[in-house]
Coordinates of C-alpha atoms and ligand atoms in Angstrom, one line a residue:
X8 CA -27.4 93.7 10.9
X9 CA -30.2 91.2 11.1
X10 CA -29.7 87.6 12.1
X11 CA -29.9 86.2 8.6
X12 CA -26.5 87.8 8.1
X13 CA -25.0 85.1 10.2
X14 CA -24.5 81.9 8.2
X15 CA -25.0 78.5 9.7
X16 CA -22.0 76.5 10.8
X17 CA -21.1 74.1 8.0
X18 CA -21.3 70.4 8.9
X19 CA -18.0 68.7 9.7
X20 CA -16.4 72.1 10.2
X21 CA -14.8 73.8 13.2
X22 CA -15.6 77.4 13.0
X23 CA -13.8 80.1 15.0
X24 CA -15.0 83.7 14.9
X25 CA -13.1 86.4 16.8
X26 CA -15.6 88.9 17.9
X27 CA -13.2 91.3 19.5
X28 CA -9.5 91.9 20.2
X29 CA -8.2 91.2 16.7
X30 CA -7.4 94.6 15.3
X31 CA -7.7 96.6 18.6
X32 CA -6.4 96.5 22.1
X33 CA -9.1 95.2 24.4
X34 CA -12.7 93.7 24.3
X35 CA -11.3 90.2 23.7
X36 CA -13.9 87.6 22.7
X37 CA -14.1 84.6 20.4
X38 CA -16.8 82.1 19.4
X39 CA -15.8 78.5 18.7
X40 CA -18.5 76.3 17.0
X41 CA -18.9 72.7 15.9
X42 CA -22.3 72.2 14.3
X43 CA -25.0 73.0 16.9
X44 CA -22.6 73.8 19.7
X45 CA -21.0 77.2 20.2
X46 CA -18.7 78.1 23.1
X47 CA -17.6 81.6 23.8
X48 CA -14.1 82.4 25.0
X49 CA -13.8 85.6 27.2
X50 CA -16.1 88.6 27.0
X51 CA -14.0 91.7 27.5
X52 CA -14.4 95.4 27.4
X53 CA -12.3 98.2 25.9
X54 CA -12.1 101.6 27.5
X55 CA -13.1 104.6 25.4
X56 CA -10.7 107.4 24.3
X57 CA -11.2 110.5 26.5
X58 CA -12.7 112.3 23.5
X59 CA -15.5 109.7 23.2
X60 CA -17.7 111.7 25.4
X61 CA -20.6 110.0 27.0
X62 CA -19.2 106.6 26.5
X63 CA -18.1 104.6 29.5
X64 CA -17.3 101.2 28.0
X65 CA -17.0 99.5 24.7
X66 CA -18.1 95.9 24.3
X67 CA -18.1 93.6 21.2
X68 CA -21.1 93.6 18.9
X69 CA -23.1 90.6 20.1
X70 CA -25.2 90.1 16.9
X71 CA -23.3 86.8 16.2
X72 CA -23.9 85.5 19.7
X73 CA -27.6 86.3 19.4
X74 CA -27.9 84.7 16.0
X75 CA -26.4 81.5 17.4
X76 CA -29.2 81.6 20.0
X77 CA -29.6 78.5 22.1
X78 CA -26.7 76.9 20.3
X79 CA -24.4 78.9 22.6
X80 CA -23.7 76.5 25.4
X81 CA -21.0 78.0 27.6
X82 CA -18.8 80.9 28.3
X83 CA -15.2 80.1 29.1
X84 CA -12.9 82.6 30.8
X85 CA -9.1 82.7 30.6
X86 CA -8.5 85.2 33.4
X87 CA -9.9 88.2 35.3
X88 CA -8.6 91.2 33.5
X89 CA -11.3 93.7 32.3
X90 CA -10.4 93.2 28.7
X91 CA -11.5 89.5 29.2
X92 CA -14.3 89.6 31.7
X93 CA -15.7 93.2 31.6
X94 CA -18.5 92.4 29.2
X95 CA -19.7 89.3 31.1
X96 CA -22.7 91.1 32.5
X97 CA -23.8 92.0 29.0
X98 CA -23.3 88.5 27.6
X99 CA -24.8 86.5 30.4
X100 CA -28.5 87.0 29.4
X101 CA -27.8 86.1 25.7
X102 CA -27.4 82.4 26.5
X103 CA -28.4 79.9 29.1
X104 CA -25.3 77.8 29.9
X105 CA -22.6 77.8 32.5
X106 CA -19.6 80.2 32.8
X107 CA -16.3 78.4 33.5
X108 CA -13.3 80.1 35.0
X109 CA -10.7 79.7 37.8
X110 CA -11.6 80.7 41.3
X111 CA -9.9 84.2 41.1
X112 CA -11.6 84.9 37.7
X113 CA -15.1 84.0 38.9
X114 CA -14.6 85.9 42.2
X115 CA -13.9 89.0 40.2
X116 CA -17.1 88.6 38.2
X117 CA -19.4 88.3 41.1
X118 CA -19.3 92.0 42.2
X119 CA -19.8 93.0 38.5
X120 CA -22.9 90.9 38.3
X121 CA -24.2 92.3 41.6
X122 CA -23.7 95.8 40.2
X123 CA -25.9 94.9 37.3
X124 CA -28.5 93.2 39.4
X125 CA -27.8 89.9 37.8
X126 CA -28.1 86.7 39.9
X127 CA -26.0 84.0 38.2
X128 CA -27.7 81.2 40.2
X129 CA -25.5 78.1 39.8
X130 CA -24.1 79.1 36.4
X131 CA -20.6 80.0 37.6
X132 CA -18.5 76.8 37.6
X133 CA -15.0 76.9 39.1
X134 CA -12.3 75.0 37.3
X135 CA -8.6 74.3 38.0
X136 CA -5.6 74.0 35.6
X137 CA -5.5 70.6 34.0
X138 CA -9.3 70.2 34.5
X139 CA -11.2 69.2 31.4
X140 CA -14.9 70.0 30.8
X141 CA -17.1 68.7 28.0
X142 CA -19.5 70.8 26.1
X143 CA -21.3 68.7 23.5
X144 CA -18.8 67.6 20.9
X145 CA -16.1 70.0 22.3
X146 CA -13.9 69.4 25.3
X147 CA -12.0 72.2 26.9
X148 CA -8.8 71.7 29.0
X149 CA -7.4 74.5 31.2
X150 CA -3.7 74.9 31.2
X151 CA -1.9 77.2 33.7
X152 CA -0.1 80.2 32.3
X153 CA 1.7 83.1 34.1
X154 CA 0.6 86.7 33.6
X155 CA 0.4 89.8 35.8
X156 CA -2.3 88.4 38.0
X157 CA -2.9 85.0 39.6
X158 CA -5.0 82.0 38.3
X159 CA -4.7 82.6 34.6
X160 CA -5.2 79.8 32.1
X161 CA -4.8 78.9 28.4
X162 CA -7.3 76.6 26.7
X163 CA -6.9 73.5 24.6
X164 CA -10.2 72.9 22.8
X165 CA -10.6 69.5 21.2
X166 CA -13.2 69.0 18.5
X167 CA -13.7 66.2 15.9
X168 CA -11.5 68.3 13.6
X169 CA -8.6 68.4 16.0
X170 CA -7.3 70.4 18.9
X171 CA -6.9 74.2 19.0
X172 CA -4.9 76.0 21.6
X173 CA -5.9 79.5 22.8
X174 CA -3.1 81.1 25.0
X175 CA -5.2 83.7 26.7
X176 CA -2.8 86.4 28.0
X177 CA 0.6 85.2 29.1
X178 CA 4.2 85.7 29.7
X179 CA 6.6 83.0 30.9
X180 CA 7.5 84.0 34.4
X181 CA 9.9 81.3 35.7
X182 CA 9.8 82.6 39.3
X183 CA 6.1 83.3 39.9
X184 CA 5.3 85.1 43.1
X185 CA 2.7 82.4 44.1
X186 CA 4.9 79.5 43.1
X187 CA 2.4 78.4 40.4
X188 CA 4.5 77.7 37.4
X189 CA 3.7 78.0 33.7
X190 CA 2.7 74.6 32.5
X191 CA 5.3 74.3 29.8
X192 CA 5.1 70.5 30.0
X193 CA 1.4 70.4 29.0
X194 CA 2.0 72.7 26.0
X195 CA 4.8 70.5 24.9
X196 CA 2.7 67.3 25.3
X197 CA -0.1 68.9 23.2
X198 CA 2.4 69.9 20.6
X199 CA 3.8 66.3 20.5
X200 CA 0.3 64.9 20.1
X201 CA -0.5 67.4 17.3
X202 CA -2.2 70.7 17.4
X203 CA -4.5 71.9 14.6
X204 CA -4.2 75.6 15.4
X205 CA -2.7 78.0 17.8
X206 CA -4.3 81.3 18.8
X207 CA -1.7 83.3 20.6
X208 CA -1.4 86.7 22.4
X209 CA 0.3 89.3 20.3
X210 CA 0.3 92.3 22.8
X211 CA 4.1 92.5 23.2
X212 CA 5.2 91.1 19.8
X213 CA 7.2 94.3 19.2
X214 CA 9.4 93.9 22.3
X215 CA 12.6 92.0 21.9
X216 CA 13.9 89.4 24.3
X217 CA 12.0 88.1 27.3
X218 CA 9.6 90.0 29.5
X219 CA 11.0 90.0 33.0
X220 CA 9.4 88.2 35.9
X221 CA 7.1 90.0 38.4
X222 CA 9.8 90.0 41.1
X223 CA 12.0 92.1 38.8
X224 CA 10.6 95.3 40.2
X225 CA 11.7 94.5 43.8
X226 CA 15.0 96.3 43.5
X227 CA 13.5 99.6 42.5
X228 CA 10.9 99.5 45.2
X229 CA 13.5 98.6 47.8
X230 CA 15.3 101.8 46.9
X231 CA 12.1 103.8 47.1
X232 CA 11.2 102.3 50.5
X233 CA 14.7 103.3 51.7
X234 CA 14.9 106.8 50.2
X235 CA 11.3 108.0 50.9
X236 CA 11.1 110.0 54.1
X237 CA 7.4 110.5 54.0
X238 CA 4.4 108.6 52.7
X239 CA 4.8 106.2 49.8
X240 CA 1.9 106.1 47.5
X241 CA 1.9 103.5 44.7
X242 CA -0.7 103.7 41.9
X243 CA -1.4 100.4 40.2
X244 CA -4.1 98.4 38.4
X245 CA -6.6 97.0 40.9
X246 CA -6.0 93.6 39.4
X247 CA -2.2 93.6 39.9
X248 CA -2.4 91.2 42.8
X249 CA 1.2 90.1 42.4
X250 CA 2.4 93.6 42.6
X251 CA 0.3 94.2 45.7
X252 CA 1.9 91.1 47.4
X253 CA 5.3 92.2 46.6
X254 CA 4.6 95.7 48.0
X255 CA 2.9 94.3 51.1
X256 CA 6.0 92.1 51.8
X257 CA 8.3 95.2 51.4
X258 CA 6.0 97.2 53.7
X259 CA 6.4 94.4 56.4
X260 CA 10.2 94.5 55.9
X261 CA 10.4 98.3 56.1
X262 CA 7.8 98.6 58.8
X263 CA 5.1 100.5 57.1
X264 CA 1.3 100.0 57.4
X265 CA -0.6 99.3 54.1
X266 CA -3.8 101.1 53.1
X267 CA -5.7 100.2 50.0
X268 CA -7.2 103.4 48.6
X269 CA -10.0 103.3 46.0
X270 CA -13.1 101.2 45.6
X271 CA -11.9 98.6 43.1
X272 CA -8.5 98.0 44.8
X273 CA -10.1 97.6 48.2
X274 CA -12.6 95.1 46.7
X275 CA -10.0 93.2 44.7
X276 CA -7.6 93.0 47.7
X277 CA -10.4 91.6 49.8
X278 CA -11.2 89.0 47.2
X279 CA -7.6 88.0 46.7
X280 CA -7.1 87.7 50.5
X281 CA -10.2 85.6 50.8
X282 CA -9.0 83.2 48.1
X283 CA -5.5 83.1 49.5
X284 CA -3.8 84.8 46.5
X285 CA -2.8 87.8 48.6
X286 CA -1.3 87.4 52.1
X287 CA -1.3 90.4 54.4
X288 CA 0.2 89.6 57.9
X289 CA -2.0 90.6 60.8
X290 CA -1.6 94.2 62.0
X291 CA -0.2 95.5 58.7
X292 CA -3.4 96.6 56.9
X293 CA -5.1 99.8 57.8
X294 CA -8.2 101.5 56.4
X295 CA -7.7 104.7 54.3
X296 CA -9.6 106.5 57.0
X297 CA -6.8 105.5 59.5
X298 CA -4.0 107.0 57.4
X299 CA -4.1 110.5 59.0
X300 CA -3.5 108.8 62.4
X301 CA -0.1 107.5 61.3
X302 CA 3.2 109.3 60.7
X303 CA 3.7 109.6 57.0
X304 CA 6.9 107.6 57.1
X305 CA 4.9 104.7 58.5
X306 CA 2.4 104.4 55.6
X307 CA 2.3 102.8 52.2
X308 CA -0.9 103.5 50.2
X309 CA -1.8 101.3 47.2
X310 CA -4.2 103.4 45.1
X311 CA -6.2 103.3 42.0
X312 CA -5.8 105.9 39.3
X313 CA -2.6 104.9 37.5
X314 CA -4.3 106.0 34.3
X315 CA -5.3 109.4 35.5
X316 CA -8.9 108.4 35.7
X317 CA -10.7 111.5 37.0
X318 CA -12.8 109.6 39.5
X319 CA -10.0 107.4 40.9
X320 CA -8.3 107.8 44.3
X321 CA -5.0 109.1 42.9
X322 CA -6.8 111.9 41.0
X323 CA -8.5 113.0 44.1
X324 CA -5.3 112.8 46.1
X325 CA -3.4 114.8 43.4
X326 CA -5.8 117.8 43.7
X327 CA -5.8 117.4 47.5
X328 CA -9.4 116.4 47.4
X329 CA -9.2 113.0 49.1
X330 CA -10.8 112.7 52.5
X331 CA -8.0 110.9 54.2
X332 CA -4.9 110.7 52.0
X333 CA -2.9 113.9 51.4
X334 CA 0.6 114.1 49.8
X335 CA 3.2 116.8 50.1
X336 CA 6.9 117.3 50.5
X337 CA 8.9 114.2 51.5
X338 CA 6.2 112.0 50.0
X339 CA 6.7 109.9 46.9
X340 CA 4.0 108.8 44.4
X341 CA 4.9 105.9 42.1
X342 CA 3.1 105.1 38.9
X343 CA 3.5 101.3 38.8
X344 CA 1.6 100.6 35.6
X345 CA 2.0 101.3 31.9
X346 CA 0.0 104.1 30.3
X347 CA -2.7 102.6 28.2
X348 CA -2.6 104.4 24.9
X349 CA -5.0 107.3 24.9
X350 CA -4.5 108.0 28.7
X351 CA -1.1 109.8 28.4
X352 CA -2.6 113.3 28.8
X353 CA -4.7 112.5 31.8
X354 CA -1.7 110.8 33.5
X355 CA 0.5 113.7 32.8
X356 CA -2.1 116.1 34.3
X357 CA -2.3 114.0 37.4
X358 CA 1.5 113.9 37.7
X359 CA 1.6 117.7 37.4
X360 CA -1.0 118.1 40.2
X361 CA 1.1 115.8 42.4
X362 CA 4.3 117.7 41.6
X363 CA 2.4 120.9 42.6
X364 CA 1.8 119.3 46.0
X365 CA 5.6 119.0 46.4
X366 CA 5.7 115.2 46.3
X367 CA 8.1 113.2 44.1
X368 CA 6.7 111.5 41.1
X369 CA 8.3 108.3 40.0
X370 CA 7.4 106.5 36.7
X371 CA 8.6 103.3 35.0
X372 CA 10.8 105.4 32.7
X373 CA 12.7 106.7 35.8
X374 CA 12.9 103.4 37.8
X375 CA 12.0 99.9 37.0
X376 CA 8.7 100.0 38.9
X377 CA 6.6 98.2 36.3
X378 CA 7.0 95.0 34.3
X379 CA 4.6 93.9 31.6
X380 CA 2.4 90.8 32.0
X381 CA 2.7 89.9 28.3
X382 CA 5.4 87.8 26.7
X383 CA 8.0 89.4 24.5
X384 CA 9.0 88.1 21.2
X385 CA 11.3 85.2 22.5
X386 CA 8.4 83.9 24.7
X387 CA 6.1 84.1 21.8
X388 CA 8.6 82.0 19.8
X389 CA 8.9 79.5 22.6
X390 CA 5.1 79.1 22.6
X391 CA 5.2 78.4 18.9
X392 CA 8.0 75.9 19.3
X393 CA 6.2 74.0 22.0
X394 CA 2.8 73.8 20.4
X395 CA 4.0 73.4 16.8
X396 CA 0.6 74.1 15.3
X397 CA -0.5 73.4 11.7
X398 CA -2.2 76.7 11.5
X399 CA -1.5 79.9 13.4
X400 CA -3.9 82.8 14.2
X401 CA -2.4 85.8 16.0
X402 CA -4.8 87.3 18.5
X403 CA -4.9 90.2 21.1
X404 CA -3.5 93.1 19.2
X405 CA -3.7 95.8 16.7
X406 CA -3.4 94.8 13.1
X407 CA 0.3 95.7 12.9
X408 CA 1.0 93.5 15.9
X409 CA -1.0 90.6 14.5
X410 CA 0.9 90.9 11.2
X411 CA 4.3 91.1 13.0
X412 CA 3.4 88.0 15.1
X413 CA 2.5 86.2 11.8
X414 CA 6.0 87.1 10.4
X415 CA 7.7 85.7 13.5
X416 CA 5.6 82.5 13.4
X417 CA 6.8 81.9 9.8
X418 CA 10.4 82.4 10.9
X419 CA 10.1 80.0 13.9
X420 CA 8.3 77.3 11.9
X421 CA 10.3 77.4 8.7
X422 CA 11.7 74.1 7.8
X423 CA 9.4 72.2 10.1
X424 CA 6.9 69.6 8.9
X425 CA 4.0 70.0 8.4
X426 CA 4.5 73.5 7.1
X427 CA 2.8 76.2 9.1
X428 CA 0.1 78.3 7.6
X429 CA -0.9 81.6 9.0
X430 CA -4.4 83.0 9.0
X431 CA -4.3 86.7 9.6
X432 CA -7.9 87.1 10.8
X433 CA -9.7 90.2 12.1
X434 CA -12.8 90.6 14.2
X435 CA -15.8 89.0 12.5
X436 CA -13.8 86.7 10.2
X437 CA -15.2 83.2 10.1
X438 CA -12.2 80.9 10.2
X439 CA -13.0 77.4 9.1
X440 CA -11.1 74.2 9.8
X441 CA -12.2 71.0 8.1
X442 CA -10.8 67.9 6.2
X443 CA -9.7 70.1 3.3
X444 CA -7.7 72.5 5.4
X445 CA -8.4 76.0 6.9
X446 CA -9.5 79.3 5.5
X447 CA -11.1 82.6 6.3
X448 CA -14.4 81.8 4.7
X449 CA -16.9 84.5 5.4
X450 CA -17.6 87.5 7.5
X451 CA -19.9 87.6 10.5
X452 CA -21.2 90.9 12.0
X453 CA -18.7 92.3 14.4
X454 CA -17.8 95.7 15.8
X455 CA -18.1 97.8 18.8
X456 CA -21.0 98.7 21.0
X457 CA -20.7 101.8 23.1
X458 CA -22.1 101.6 26.6
X459 CA -23.2 104.5 28.7
X460 CA -23.3 103.5 32.3
X461 CA -25.5 105.8 34.3
X462 CA -23.7 106.4 37.5
X463 CA -26.7 107.8 39.3
X464 CA -30.0 106.2 40.4
X465 CA -30.4 102.5 41.0
X466 CA -27.4 100.3 40.5
X467 CA -27.1 98.4 37.3
X468 CA -29.2 100.9 35.5
X469 CA -27.4 101.1 32.2
X470 CA -28.4 102.0 28.8
X471 CA -27.2 100.8 25.5
X472 CA -26.3 103.9 23.6
X473 CA -28.1 102.8 20.5
X474 CA -30.7 104.5 18.4
X475 CA -33.6 103.2 20.4
X476 CA -32.2 104.8 23.4
X477 CA -31.5 108.1 21.7
X478 CA -35.0 108.1 20.3
X479 CA -36.5 107.5 23.7
X480 CA -34.5 109.8 25.8
X481 CA -32.5 111.9 23.4
X482 CA -29.2 113.7 23.8
X483 CA -28.3 116.9 25.5
X484 CA -25.1 118.7 24.6
X485 CA -23.8 121.4 26.9
X486 CA -21.2 123.7 25.5
X487 CA -19.3 125.4 28.3
X488 CA -16.7 128.1 27.7
X489 CA -14.1 128.5 30.5
X490 CA -11.4 131.1 30.7
X491 CA -7.9 129.6 30.3
X492 CA -6.4 131.8 32.9
X493 CA -9.2 132.2 35.4
X494 CA -10.9 128.8 35.0
X495 CA -14.2 130.6 35.5
X496 CA -17.2 130.4 33.2
X497 CA -17.3 132.8 30.3
X498 CA -20.8 133.8 29.1
X499 CA -23.8 131.5 29.4
X500 CA -23.5 127.8 28.8
X501 CA -25.2 126.8 25.6
X502 CA -27.5 123.7 25.6
X503 CA -28.6 121.8 22.6
X504 CA -31.0 118.9 22.7
X505 CA -32.0 116.3 20.1
X506 CA -34.8 113.8 20.6
X507 CA -35.5 115.1 24.1
X508 CA -39.2 115.3 23.7
X509 CA -40.7 118.4 25.3
X510 CA -42.5 121.6 24.5
X511 CA -40.5 124.6 23.6
X512 CA -41.4 126.5 26.7
X513 CA -40.8 123.6 29.0
X514 CA -37.5 123.0 27.3
X515 CA -36.3 126.5 27.6
X516 CA -37.2 126.7 31.3
X517 CA -35.4 123.4 31.9
X518 CA -32.3 124.6 30.0
X519 CA -32.3 127.8 32.0
X520 CA -32.1 125.8 35.2
X521 CA -29.6 123.3 33.7
X522 CA -27.5 126.4 32.9
X523 CA -27.7 127.3 36.6
X524 CA -26.5 123.8 37.5
X525 CA -23.5 124.3 35.3
X526 CA -22.7 127.7 36.7
X527 CA -23.0 126.4 40.3
X528 CA -20.9 123.3 39.6
X529 CA -18.1 125.4 38.1
X530 CA -18.3 128.1 40.9
X531 CA -18.1 125.4 43.6
X532 CA -15.0 123.7 42.1
X533 CA -11.5 124.4 43.2
X534 CA -9.1 126.2 40.8
X535 CA -7.2 122.9 40.3
X536 CA -10.3 121.0 39.4
X537 CA -11.3 123.7 36.9
X538 CA -7.9 123.4 35.2
X539 CA -8.5 119.7 34.7
X540 CA -10.8 119.3 31.7
X541 CA -11.3 115.6 32.0
X542 CA -12.3 115.9 35.7
X543 CA -14.6 118.9 35.0
X544 CA -16.3 117.1 32.1
X545 CA -17.0 114.1 34.4
X546 CA -18.3 116.4 37.1
X547 CA -20.6 118.3 34.8
X548 CA -21.9 115.1 33.2
X549 CA -22.8 113.7 36.6
X550 CA -24.5 116.9 37.8
X551 CA -26.5 117.3 34.6
X552 CA -27.6 113.7 34.5
X553 CA -28.8 114.0 38.0
X554 CA -30.6 117.2 37.1
X555 CA -32.4 115.9 34.0
X556 CA -33.3 112.6 35.7
X557 CA -34.9 114.6 38.5
X558 CA -36.6 117.2 36.3
X559 CA -37.8 115.0 33.5
X560 CA -37.6 111.4 34.7
X561 CA -35.5 110.8 31.6
X562 CA -31.9 109.8 31.2
X563 CA -30.7 111.6 28.1
X564 CA -27.2 111.1 27.0
X565 CA -25.4 114.1 28.4
X566 CA -22.3 115.4 26.6
X567 CA -20.6 118.3 28.2
X568 CA -18.1 120.0 25.8
X569 CA -15.6 122.2 27.6
X570 CA -13.9 124.9 25.7
X571 CA -11.0 126.8 27.0
X572 CA -10.9 130.4 25.8
Ligands
ZN30 ZN1 -4.6 90.0 30.9
ZN31 ZN1 -5.8 91.0 27.9

């Protein structure tokens, strides 16, 4: 869509445009504008379905941001989860202003920017809860909320039209592990003063009651520490700092050493320790390379890979392909995370691999080893009661969840004055607030942009998988047939290219060699690797990308298609 498709902000009007996260899970982003000032709230990613081959990340369409041009003055972040900060490297060069976030949030962004070769200069501005910053006619106050990681905030944005509250992600944890409490008082004060509109997290709207506090999982883990005779391996999100703290404390109590296993968890644990959000007593932490030196009953491994990601530590461990960490009989592997929809198959495969090693597999359906970071319906009601908004816009969720949250809001607010009005918005809807009221007035361009991150070559080399890219470097599809029983290659791999500009002869020679690369890659893989389609697809993709880059200097989009025959 061209820029003329984005209408100017009407004078005297507060305009809010959700650019992601309303109608899907992930890639949360929102633009808030008053006349010539636009601020962005969050810039998240969404992870692709396993069948979206060749796509590594999904970010919001940034056409609207580009159209607002130099009117975009700042990016404000609520917390450090990927679905809120993952797209920051892609957004940073679309505007010039500062990025505001708490210490933990900004610390998690720094390595991302480094990976992309971006130097933020002095653009990252650290804020604390109850701080207020001013951006032109808008002021933004940060309010502490509790969630599954430290240093999370909600926002109260005050404009000439009134104050809007954006909750970010939250649950109401009354016994937070770091002692930093949900700022119920501030929400209540804002509510008493009068709030124009509330934008609230809908992720867990279909769960009844209250979500438990983070400490709720201690009992189950105490049992596991007691009963496990060998190594204890816990897979969790690398951002689950509270869970890490709780497990480190138990390790101290049960006299086990702690090894962080996997790149992102090592990095995040380091960041959290540096900022004081994770406290590991001296002598407790060991490197993954040290694990073989300890008796298995003396070790706790905290590993990445709770979603069955083929490249993550747990996947390597599960097929006994990790350099230092091996599991077997007497060991227990705990999945301390929920399955993100779409990952169930990959997770189940990883579990089967682990079971084949003889280790016990424990999930949150067997023991209470995971608790959500999002508020259930009673917490969502409490937020509405505290803030008492005039207008309500459910955010963060699929359409059915937004609609359910709307229904609940009407229940909570019935009989109150002024009457609540719900605006059920979706990505791209232009929500206007002015003297006459509020409405969904128009539609701005919004959608998804698929990102193909090239894992080889220089860091930060990434390519927007758009038409220009395809035209320049093309696409190569490799169809590979594998025997269901043997796991070995059947026939010759078939390669098809589009927009990969070479002479016929050159192409057929290159494809012959590429075919050799595939044969070699499969032959050199273990039987277990071969039985894992997701893992083999990743492996082939990497090998072929490397091959084409070397041979042609190009980076075509490589899509291996594995067929079991
Ligand atoms: Zn979150
Ligand atoms: Zn989120």
